Short mmCIF file of C-alpha atoms and ligand atoms in Angstrom, two decimals:
data_model
loop_
_atom_site.label_atom_id
_atom_site.label_comp_id
_atom_site.label_asym_id
_atom_site.label_seq_id
_atom_site.Cartn_x
_atom_site.Cartn_y
_atom_site.Cartn_z
CA MET A 28 -188.61 -121.22 -52.95
CA ALA A 29 -186.94 -120.75 -56.24
CA ASP A 30 -189.29 -117.70 -56.82
CA ARG A 31 -188.27 -116.30 -53.72
CA ALA A 32 -184.28 -116.90 -54.69
CA GLY A 33 -184.80 -115.24 -57.71
CA GLN A 34 -186.41 -112.56 -56.19
CA LEU A 35 -183.64 -111.74 -53.53
CA ASP A 36 -181.29 -111.91 -56.04
CA ASP A 37 -182.53 -109.36 -57.94
CA ALA A 38 -182.82 -107.06 -55.30
CA ASP A 39 -179.33 -107.55 -53.99
CA GLN A 40 -177.03 -104.41 -54.44
CA LEU A 41 -173.80 -106.26 -53.51
CA ALA A 42 -174.39 -108.72 -56.38
CA GLY A 43 -172.13 -107.24 -58.81
CA LEU A 44 -169.07 -108.62 -56.34
CA ARG A 45 -169.72 -111.88 -57.47
CA GLY A 46 -167.61 -110.40 -60.71
CA ARG A 47 -164.59 -109.80 -58.85
CA PHE A 48 -164.15 -113.61 -57.97
CA LEU A 49 -163.40 -116.60 -60.28
CA LEU A 50 -165.55 -119.17 -59.42
CA PRO A 51 -165.22 -122.61 -61.39
CA GLU A 52 -168.16 -123.43 -63.58
CA GLY A 53 -171.12 -125.62 -62.11
CA ILE A 54 -169.62 -125.60 -58.22
CA VAL A 55 -171.30 -124.01 -55.54
CA TYR A 56 -169.28 -123.08 -53.44
CA LEU A 57 -170.55 -122.66 -49.27
CA ASP A 58 -166.76 -123.35 -47.96
CA GLY A 59 -165.42 -119.61 -47.95
CA ASN A 60 -165.21 -119.81 -44.35
CA SER A 61 -162.01 -122.29 -44.57
CA LEU A 62 -160.80 -120.92 -47.78
CA GLY A 63 -161.96 -118.25 -49.61
CA ALA A 64 -162.85 -118.47 -53.33
CA LEU A 65 -159.83 -116.79 -55.58
CA PRO A 66 -160.16 -113.10 -56.11
CA ALA A 67 -160.24 -112.04 -59.63
CA ALA A 68 -157.67 -109.53 -59.11
CA VAL A 69 -155.01 -112.10 -57.52
CA PRO A 70 -153.27 -113.93 -60.35
CA PRO A 71 -152.02 -111.01 -62.36
CA ALA A 72 -150.79 -109.31 -58.88
CA VAL A 73 -149.02 -112.59 -58.36
CA ALA A 74 -147.89 -112.88 -62.10
CA ASP A 75 -146.15 -109.70 -61.50
CA ALA A 76 -144.99 -110.08 -58.07
CA VAL A 77 -143.18 -113.41 -59.91
CA GLN A 78 -142.30 -112.00 -62.50
CA ARG A 79 -141.18 -108.42 -62.76
CA GLN A 80 -140.60 -107.68 -59.23
CA TRP A 81 -139.08 -110.87 -58.58
CA GLY A 82 -138.05 -112.00 -61.78
CA THR A 83 -136.55 -108.39 -63.13
CA ASP A 84 -136.47 -105.89 -59.60
CA LEU A 85 -134.47 -109.08 -57.83
CA ILE A 86 -133.62 -107.47 -54.38
CA ARG A 87 -134.38 -103.96 -55.30
CA SER A 88 -137.79 -104.75 -55.05
CA TRP A 89 -137.82 -104.47 -51.15
CA ASN A 90 -137.23 -100.46 -51.50
CA ASP A 91 -138.51 -99.86 -55.17
CA ASN A 92 -141.79 -102.08 -55.32
CA ALA A 93 -142.20 -101.45 -51.51
CA TRP A 94 -141.55 -104.81 -49.82
CA TRP A 95 -140.44 -103.59 -46.74
CA GLN A 96 -144.01 -101.40 -46.08
CA ALA A 97 -146.18 -104.47 -47.01
CA PRO A 98 -146.80 -105.70 -43.63
CA LEU A 99 -147.73 -102.69 -42.17
CA ARG A 100 -149.76 -101.63 -45.78
CA VAL A 101 -151.84 -104.73 -45.90
CA GLY A 102 -152.04 -104.77 -41.90
CA ASP A 103 -153.94 -101.48 -42.43
CA ALA A 104 -156.08 -102.76 -45.43
CA ILE A 105 -157.19 -105.47 -42.77
CA GLY A 106 -157.82 -102.55 -40.65
CA ARG A 107 -160.35 -101.01 -42.52
CA LEU A 108 -162.39 -103.92 -42.13
CA ILE A 109 -161.95 -104.66 -38.71
CA GLY A 110 -162.48 -101.24 -37.51
CA ALA A 111 -158.64 -100.31 -36.67
CA ALA A 112 -157.80 -96.96 -37.66
CA PRO A 113 -154.08 -97.07 -39.08
CA GLY A 114 -150.73 -98.11 -37.52
CA GLN A 115 -152.56 -100.73 -35.66
CA THR A 116 -152.56 -104.00 -37.81
CA VAL A 117 -149.85 -105.64 -38.84
CA ALA A 118 -150.19 -108.58 -41.33
CA GLY A 119 -147.42 -111.81 -41.35
CA ASP A 120 -147.06 -115.20 -40.10
CA SER A 121 -150.02 -117.47 -39.12
CA THR A 122 -153.09 -117.35 -36.77
CA SER A 123 -151.26 -119.38 -34.02
CA VAL A 124 -148.09 -117.45 -34.37
CA GLN A 125 -149.95 -114.41 -33.97
CA LEU A 126 -151.88 -116.20 -31.18
CA PHE A 127 -148.64 -117.20 -29.02
CA ASN A 128 -147.50 -113.60 -29.56
CA ALA A 129 -151.07 -111.77 -28.32
CA LEU A 130 -151.04 -113.88 -25.29
CA THR A 131 -147.91 -113.70 -24.16
CA ALA A 132 -147.37 -110.08 -24.58
CA ALA A 133 -150.77 -109.81 -22.77
CA ALA A 134 -149.75 -111.86 -19.97
CA ARG A 135 -146.26 -109.34 -19.72
CA MET A 136 -149.01 -106.79 -19.56
CA ARG A 137 -150.33 -107.62 -16.21
CA PRO A 138 -148.42 -108.96 -14.41
CA GLY A 139 -149.57 -110.47 -11.07
CA ARG A 140 -152.94 -111.62 -12.67
CA PRO A 141 -152.34 -115.68 -12.38
CA LEU A 142 -155.63 -116.20 -15.04
CA LEU A 143 -155.60 -117.19 -18.72
CA LEU A 144 -159.60 -117.45 -19.98
CA THR A 145 -160.76 -118.80 -22.63
CA ASP A 146 -163.77 -120.59 -24.32
CA PRO A 147 -163.84 -124.63 -23.78
CA ALA A 148 -165.43 -124.22 -27.52
CA HIS A 149 -162.58 -122.30 -28.89
CA PHE A 150 -160.87 -123.48 -32.56
CA PRO A 151 -158.39 -126.20 -31.17
CA THR A 152 -155.06 -124.32 -32.18
CA ASP A 153 -156.72 -121.21 -29.68
CA GLN A 154 -156.73 -124.00 -26.80
CA TYR A 155 -153.54 -125.76 -27.54
CA VAL A 156 -151.60 -122.23 -28.03
CA ALA A 157 -153.19 -120.74 -24.47
CA ASP A 158 -152.25 -123.94 -22.43
CA SER A 159 -148.85 -123.53 -23.86
CA VAL A 160 -148.30 -119.87 -23.08
CA ALA A 161 -149.92 -120.47 -19.60
CA ARG A 162 -147.16 -122.92 -19.15
CA MET A 163 -144.41 -120.31 -19.97
CA THR A 164 -146.09 -117.49 -18.32
CA GLY A 165 -146.83 -119.61 -15.21
CA LEU A 166 -150.31 -118.67 -16.33
CA GLU A 167 -153.49 -120.86 -15.27
CA VAL A 168 -155.96 -121.35 -18.17
CA HIS A 169 -159.90 -121.40 -17.23
CA ARG A 170 -161.85 -122.28 -19.81
CA ILE A 171 -164.78 -120.74 -19.45
CA PRO A 172 -167.91 -120.28 -22.16
CA VAL A 173 -168.64 -117.11 -23.08
CA ALA A 174 -172.28 -117.30 -21.32
CA ASP A 175 -170.49 -117.53 -18.00
CA LEU A 176 -168.13 -115.07 -18.48
CA PRO A 177 -169.92 -112.06 -16.68
CA ARG A 178 -170.56 -114.46 -13.54
CA PHE A 179 -166.39 -115.49 -13.56
CA LEU A 180 -165.11 -112.31 -13.92
CA ALA A 181 -167.65 -110.38 -11.36
CA ALA A 182 -166.20 -112.88 -8.77
CA ARG A 183 -162.67 -113.33 -10.07
CA GLY A 184 -162.13 -110.58 -12.69
CA ASP A 185 -158.87 -108.77 -10.35
CA GLN A 186 -157.18 -111.77 -11.13
CA VAL A 187 -157.89 -112.14 -14.97
CA ALA A 188 -154.51 -111.24 -17.17
CA VAL A 189 -156.07 -112.04 -20.86
CA ALA A 190 -159.61 -113.29 -21.96
CA GLY A 191 -158.71 -115.15 -25.53
CA TYR A 192 -162.38 -115.36 -27.50
CA SER A 193 -164.03 -115.57 -30.76
CA PRO A 194 -167.38 -113.86 -31.64
CA VAL A 195 -168.54 -116.48 -33.89
CA ASP A 196 -168.03 -119.91 -33.16
CA TYR A 197 -166.24 -122.15 -35.76
CA ARG A 198 -168.52 -124.98 -35.57
CA THR A 199 -172.06 -123.89 -34.84
CA GLY A 200 -172.16 -120.09 -36.28
CA GLU A 201 -172.70 -118.41 -33.27
CA LEU A 202 -172.55 -114.97 -32.75
CA TYR A 203 -171.39 -113.49 -29.62
CA ASP A 204 -171.80 -110.09 -28.53
CA MET A 205 -168.39 -108.78 -28.86
CA ALA A 206 -169.00 -105.60 -26.80
CA ALA A 207 -170.70 -106.67 -24.11
CA THR A 208 -167.67 -109.22 -23.35
CA THR A 209 -165.29 -106.86 -24.29
CA ASP A 210 -166.86 -103.87 -21.78
CA ALA A 211 -167.33 -107.38 -19.17
CA VAL A 212 -163.57 -108.03 -19.61
CA ARG A 213 -161.75 -104.44 -19.86
CA ARG A 214 -163.86 -103.41 -16.48
CA SER A 215 -162.28 -106.06 -15.39
CA GLY A 216 -158.57 -104.65 -15.53
CA ALA A 217 -158.27 -107.36 -18.08
CA LEU A 218 -156.87 -107.70 -21.58
CA MET A 219 -159.35 -108.31 -24.02
CA LEU A 220 -158.50 -110.43 -27.28
CA TRP A 221 -160.16 -111.47 -30.17
CA ASP A 222 -159.53 -114.05 -32.64
CA LEU A 223 -161.40 -112.63 -35.79
CA CYS A 224 -160.75 -115.43 -37.93
CA HIS A 225 -164.46 -116.24 -38.63
CA ALA A 226 -165.75 -112.49 -38.34
CA ALA A 227 -163.30 -110.64 -40.56
CA GLY A 228 -164.75 -109.46 -43.88
CA ALA A 229 -168.02 -111.64 -42.76
CA LEU A 230 -169.56 -108.55 -40.64
CA PRO A 231 -168.73 -104.97 -39.21
CA VAL A 232 -166.08 -105.19 -36.81
CA ARG A 233 -165.27 -102.43 -34.62
CA LEU A 234 -162.24 -103.01 -32.56
CA ASP A 235 -161.27 -99.56 -31.72
CA GLU A 236 -164.51 -98.27 -30.93
CA LEU A 237 -164.91 -101.54 -28.55
CA GLU A 238 -161.52 -100.35 -27.12
CA ALA A 239 -160.69 -104.10 -27.82
CA ASP A 240 -157.30 -104.27 -26.52
CA LEU A 241 -155.80 -107.05 -28.74
CA ALA A 242 -156.97 -109.51 -31.88
CA VAL A 243 -155.58 -112.01 -34.70
CA GLY A 244 -157.21 -113.99 -37.41
CA CYS A 245 -156.46 -115.29 -40.82
CA GLY A 246 -155.85 -114.09 -44.07
CA TYR A 247 -157.65 -116.99 -46.23
CA LYS A 248 -161.27 -117.54 -44.82
CA TYR A 249 -163.82 -114.45 -45.02
CA LEU A 250 -160.54 -112.20 -46.51
CA SER A 251 -160.33 -114.91 -49.04
CA GLY A 252 -156.35 -114.47 -49.37
CA GLY A 253 -155.71 -117.70 -50.69
CA PRO A 254 -153.90 -120.81 -48.77
CA GLY A 255 -151.90 -120.00 -45.57
CA ALA A 256 -152.43 -116.35 -46.57
CA PRO A 257 -150.54 -114.29 -43.75
CA ALA A 258 -152.51 -113.82 -40.90
CA TYR A 259 -152.72 -110.56 -38.84
CA LEU A 260 -152.17 -108.75 -34.96
CA TYR A 261 -153.91 -105.76 -33.86
CA VAL A 262 -152.89 -104.48 -30.88
CA ALA A 263 -154.52 -101.00 -29.74
CA ARG A 264 -152.46 -98.05 -29.82
CA ARG A 265 -152.52 -97.35 -26.19
CA HIS A 266 -150.61 -100.33 -25.54
CA HIS A 267 -147.54 -100.18 -28.07
CA ALA A 268 -145.01 -98.94 -25.69
CA ALA A 269 -146.30 -101.67 -23.17
CA PHE A 270 -146.40 -103.88 -25.91
CA ASP A 271 -143.49 -106.75 -25.49
CA HIS A 272 -143.33 -108.84 -28.13
CA PRO A 273 -142.03 -112.54 -27.35
CA LEU A 274 -140.54 -112.79 -30.80
CA THR A 275 -137.95 -110.66 -31.03
CA GLY A 276 -136.88 -110.87 -34.90
CA TRP A 277 -135.01 -108.07 -36.48
CA ASN A 278 -137.86 -106.86 -38.76
CA GLY A 279 -139.15 -105.62 -35.38
CA HIS A 280 -136.26 -103.68 -34.29
CA ALA A 281 -136.08 -99.49 -34.65
CA GLU A 282 -133.32 -100.07 -36.82
CA PRO A 283 -132.98 -102.97 -38.68
CA PHE A 284 -130.24 -102.60 -40.84
CA ALA A 285 -128.09 -101.28 -38.06
CA ALA A 286 -127.02 -104.82 -37.12
CA SER A 287 -126.99 -103.30 -33.42
CA ALA A 288 -125.84 -105.51 -30.46
CA GLY A 289 -129.56 -105.52 -28.60
CA TYR A 290 -132.95 -105.35 -29.45
CA MET A 291 -134.52 -102.36 -29.27
CA PRO A 292 -138.36 -102.54 -30.45
CA ALA A 293 -139.88 -100.29 -33.34
CA GLU A 294 -141.76 -97.43 -32.47
CA GLY A 295 -145.50 -98.45 -32.81
CA ILE A 296 -147.00 -101.25 -34.34
CA GLY A 297 -143.83 -101.95 -36.56
CA ARG A 298 -142.65 -103.87 -33.12
CA ALA A 299 -144.83 -106.62 -34.48
CA ARG A 300 -142.87 -107.70 -37.00
CA ILE A 301 -141.09 -110.68 -36.88
CA GLY A 302 -139.05 -112.02 -39.73
CA THR A 303 -139.02 -111.71 -43.67
CA PRO A 304 -142.48 -112.03 -44.75
CA PRO A 305 -143.80 -114.57 -47.31
CA MET A 306 -143.75 -111.52 -50.23
CA LEU A 307 -145.62 -114.06 -52.98
CA SER A 308 -148.45 -114.48 -49.95
CA MET A 309 -148.37 -111.11 -48.71
CA LEU A 310 -149.05 -109.60 -52.71
CA ALA A 311 -151.61 -112.01 -53.08
CA LEU A 312 -153.42 -111.07 -49.85
CA GLU A 313 -153.04 -107.59 -50.59
CA ALA A 314 -154.95 -108.11 -53.66
CA ALA A 315 -157.76 -110.02 -52.35
CA LEU A 316 -158.53 -107.41 -50.34
CA THR A 317 -159.16 -105.03 -53.21
CA ALA A 318 -162.18 -107.14 -53.59
CA PHE A 319 -163.69 -105.18 -50.62
CA ASP A 320 -162.65 -101.91 -52.43
CA GLY A 321 -166.00 -99.53 -51.38
CA VAL A 322 -167.92 -102.10 -49.87
CA ASP A 323 -170.11 -101.51 -46.91
CA LEU A 324 -169.85 -104.09 -44.06
CA GLU A 325 -173.27 -102.85 -43.08
CA GLN A 326 -174.44 -104.41 -46.79
CA VAL A 327 -172.39 -107.38 -46.56
CA ARG A 328 -174.39 -108.20 -42.73
CA ALA A 329 -177.69 -107.64 -44.17
CA LYS A 330 -176.66 -109.85 -47.13
CA SER A 331 -175.16 -112.67 -44.87
CA LEU A 332 -178.05 -112.61 -42.70
CA SER A 333 -180.55 -112.65 -45.34
CA LEU A 334 -178.24 -115.94 -47.01
CA THR A 335 -177.99 -117.93 -43.73
CA GLY A 336 -182.09 -117.08 -42.55
CA PHE A 337 -182.63 -118.23 -46.20
CA LEU A 338 -180.69 -121.20 -45.96
CA LEU A 339 -182.27 -122.54 -42.45
CA ASP A 340 -186.02 -121.65 -44.30
CA CYS A 341 -185.14 -123.89 -46.85
CA ALA A 342 -183.55 -126.80 -44.99
CA ASP A 343 -186.83 -126.37 -42.79
CA ARG A 344 -188.68 -127.20 -46.36
CA GLU A 345 -186.42 -129.66 -48.32
CA LEU A 346 -184.79 -131.45 -45.44
CA ASP A 347 -187.82 -131.82 -42.59
CA GLY A 348 -187.95 -135.76 -41.64
CA LEU A 349 -184.40 -136.13 -43.03
CA GLY A 350 -182.44 -136.31 -39.71
CA PHE A 351 -181.25 -133.25 -39.77
CA THR A 352 -181.45 -130.47 -37.18
CA ALA A 353 -179.88 -127.11 -37.22
CA ALA A 354 -176.97 -126.05 -34.74
CA THR A 355 -176.67 -122.26 -35.92
CA PRO A 356 -179.53 -120.04 -33.93
CA ARG A 357 -182.20 -118.94 -35.51
CA GLU A 358 -182.09 -115.44 -34.28
CA PRO A 359 -180.12 -113.02 -36.57
CA ALA A 360 -177.92 -111.48 -34.08
CA ARG A 361 -176.84 -114.52 -32.81
CA ARG A 362 -176.09 -115.91 -36.18
CA GLY A 363 -172.06 -115.19 -38.09
CA SER A 364 -172.24 -116.19 -41.53
CA GLN A 365 -171.97 -120.08 -41.64
CA VAL A 366 -175.08 -122.54 -41.06
CA ALA A 367 -174.05 -125.86 -39.13
CA LEU A 368 -176.47 -128.83 -39.54
CA ARG A 369 -176.06 -131.76 -37.33
CA HIS A 370 -176.61 -135.25 -38.77
CA PRO A 371 -174.92 -138.63 -37.52
CA ASP A 372 -173.84 -139.18 -41.08
CA ALA A 373 -172.18 -135.49 -41.46
CA TYR A 374 -168.83 -136.79 -43.07
CA ALA A 375 -170.35 -138.98 -45.95
CA LEU A 376 -172.77 -136.67 -47.05
CA VAL A 377 -170.33 -133.70 -47.28
CA GLN A 378 -168.53 -136.23 -49.68
CA ALA A 379 -171.26 -137.26 -51.45
CA LEU A 380 -172.81 -133.21 -51.93
CA ALA A 381 -169.15 -132.32 -53.15
CA ALA A 382 -169.67 -135.05 -55.75
CA ARG A 383 -172.79 -133.28 -56.79
CA GLY A 384 -170.98 -129.50 -56.98
CA VAL A 385 -171.57 -128.24 -54.07
CA ILE A 386 -168.54 -127.86 -51.47
CA GLY A 387 -169.42 -127.47 -47.45
CA ASP A 388 -167.43 -129.21 -44.94
CA MET A 389 -167.94 -131.28 -41.90
CA ARG A 390 -166.81 -130.68 -38.79
CA ALA A 391 -166.63 -134.02 -36.13
CA PRO A 392 -168.40 -135.44 -35.07
CA ASN A 393 -172.05 -134.37 -36.38
CA LEU A 394 -171.71 -131.01 -38.20
CA LEU A 395 -172.32 -130.21 -41.61
CA ARG A 396 -171.10 -126.53 -42.16
CA PHE A 397 -171.85 -123.77 -44.91
CA GLY A 398 -169.86 -120.91 -44.96
CA LEU A 399 -171.97 -118.17 -46.63
CA ASN A 400 -169.67 -115.22 -48.04
CA ALA A 401 -171.91 -112.51 -49.15
CA LEU A 402 -169.45 -111.04 -51.75
CA TYR A 403 -169.92 -114.17 -53.74
CA THR A 404 -172.53 -116.72 -52.83
CA THR A 405 -176.42 -116.29 -54.02
CA HIS A 406 -179.51 -117.30 -53.01
CA ARG A 407 -180.18 -119.78 -55.69
CA ASP A 408 -176.73 -120.96 -55.04
CA VAL A 409 -178.10 -121.71 -51.33
CA LEU A 410 -181.25 -123.35 -52.58
CA THR A 411 -179.32 -125.34 -54.91
CA ALA A 412 -176.98 -126.58 -52.02
CA VAL A 413 -180.03 -127.77 -49.94
CA ARG A 414 -182.24 -129.67 -52.94
CA GLN A 415 -179.26 -131.48 -53.40
CA LEU A 416 -178.16 -132.38 -50.24
CA ARG A 417 -182.01 -133.81 -50.06
CA ALA A 418 -181.31 -135.55 -53.29
CA VAL A 419 -178.24 -137.20 -51.93
CA VAL A 420 -180.14 -138.25 -48.97
CA LEU A 421 -183.36 -139.85 -51.07
CA GLY A 422 -181.21 -141.33 -53.02
CA GLU A 423 -178.54 -143.17 -50.37
CA GLU A 424 -176.18 -141.44 -52.28
CA HIS A 425 -173.89 -141.06 -49.21
CA ARG A 426 -174.02 -144.81 -48.26
CA LYS A 427 -171.46 -145.60 -50.99
CA GLY A 428 -168.61 -146.70 -50.11
CA ARG A 429 -166.25 -144.20 -51.32
CA PHE A 430 -168.19 -141.35 -49.61
CA GLN A 431 -167.36 -143.33 -46.65
CA ARG A 432 -163.35 -143.24 -46.45
CA ARG A 433 -162.01 -140.53 -44.65
CA GLY A 434 -159.04 -137.87 -46.61
CA GLU A 435 -156.21 -136.68 -44.20
CA VAL A 436 -157.94 -133.20 -44.60
CA THR A 437 -161.56 -133.18 -43.47
C1 PLP B 508 -159.45 -120.78 -38.80
C2 PLP B 508 -158.81 -120.49 -37.57
C3 PLP B 508 -157.73 -120.74 -36.98
C4 PLP B 508 -156.26 -121.68 -37.78
O1 PLP B 508 -154.97 -121.05 -37.23
P1 PLP B 508 -153.72 -121.09 -38.41
O2 PLP B 508 -152.72 -120.60 -37.45
O3 PLP B 508 -154.18 -120.33 -39.33
O4 PLP B 508 -154.21 -122.33 -38.97
C5 PLP B 508 -157.36 -120.24 -35.75
N1 PLP B 508 -158.20 -119.95 -35.12
C6 PLP B 508 -159.77 -119.98 -35.33
C7 PLP B 508 -160.58 -119.68 -34.32
C8 PLP B 508 -160.10 -120.51 -36.54
O5 PLP B 508 -160.99 -119.94 -37.13
#
């Protein structure tokens, strides 16, 4: 396997991109699906934002350093990675907040349709927000697995206002067919809302081409924008005029500095701005996105599949008989950019593995997750991770008490 890892890395056309990240020595980092690694462009950009832009230019920075335009400028930079032409994506707030905005606006755009569909396996925040929006708007939430959507839509599609789904299952890493799902939802007259947290930056997403209606996502997973980086909201241009934002903050006003008494939304995606953005995080995210400059997402996808496939192969060989089963589908077309393995001792194994310098994460009750960001992960990293995991299990290192105690964040 070592030979194969070496050959695959030597042939890797994206190998040079690893130099765009600052990775700590001696660590194999496979948790970029929770918090992307630090792009080398970020520290100088943040230092400049703090010292020169804030420290010296002060309030003038809103004009002189183009702070005011940043949410739309950064939105367009994200748009390039998710197949959105300029002027349809805004950066800001958190995924949870953007979900609330998108679902509420969607309900307002489809009056008379009483149902909100979401995935029973969706990330918790997506389900919690869907329930709350439903209570506020009078919609009824139905939790329909992706595989059952066509049948449900055929029967009751004309009652559906919006369907909110993720192309990638955050636990198993299974990738769904975005095109077929979007098509089925839109043919029923409902709006398709995608949560791209585990897709953006990891694989090509073609929102415009698919004619998706709405999308949200975070800035800190595969986009590597830093802890708590601004999220984003995409609204297809054809919906801008009808997009009635629930959070009518002054930044989204047509004339934000006119201090008019009533709210009048800006033209275009600018109406999806809310309040003053966190500029330090916004500028960190903008710098982070330069790691994608000149990068072909088709190549990212090809490498990502090579990495996830190699991890599954390594697991087959090195972990055989040690109590693991793969939760991630074997078929390349059904894999996102992570591999999840089931094991009853998942939590302690992930802790003991981290003590050996291999960082992944765990999702209850029994999943070990390994996120493989193709911009900075190598096949050698993958092999090291699997071999270290084997050593942990064989040495029963995870049985030590300190690896059993849970921190606040798992
Ligand atoms: C990571 C993730 C979130 C995170 O929401 P925040 O508001 O950014 O904490 C939401 N939804 C999905 C599908 C995710 O993967």
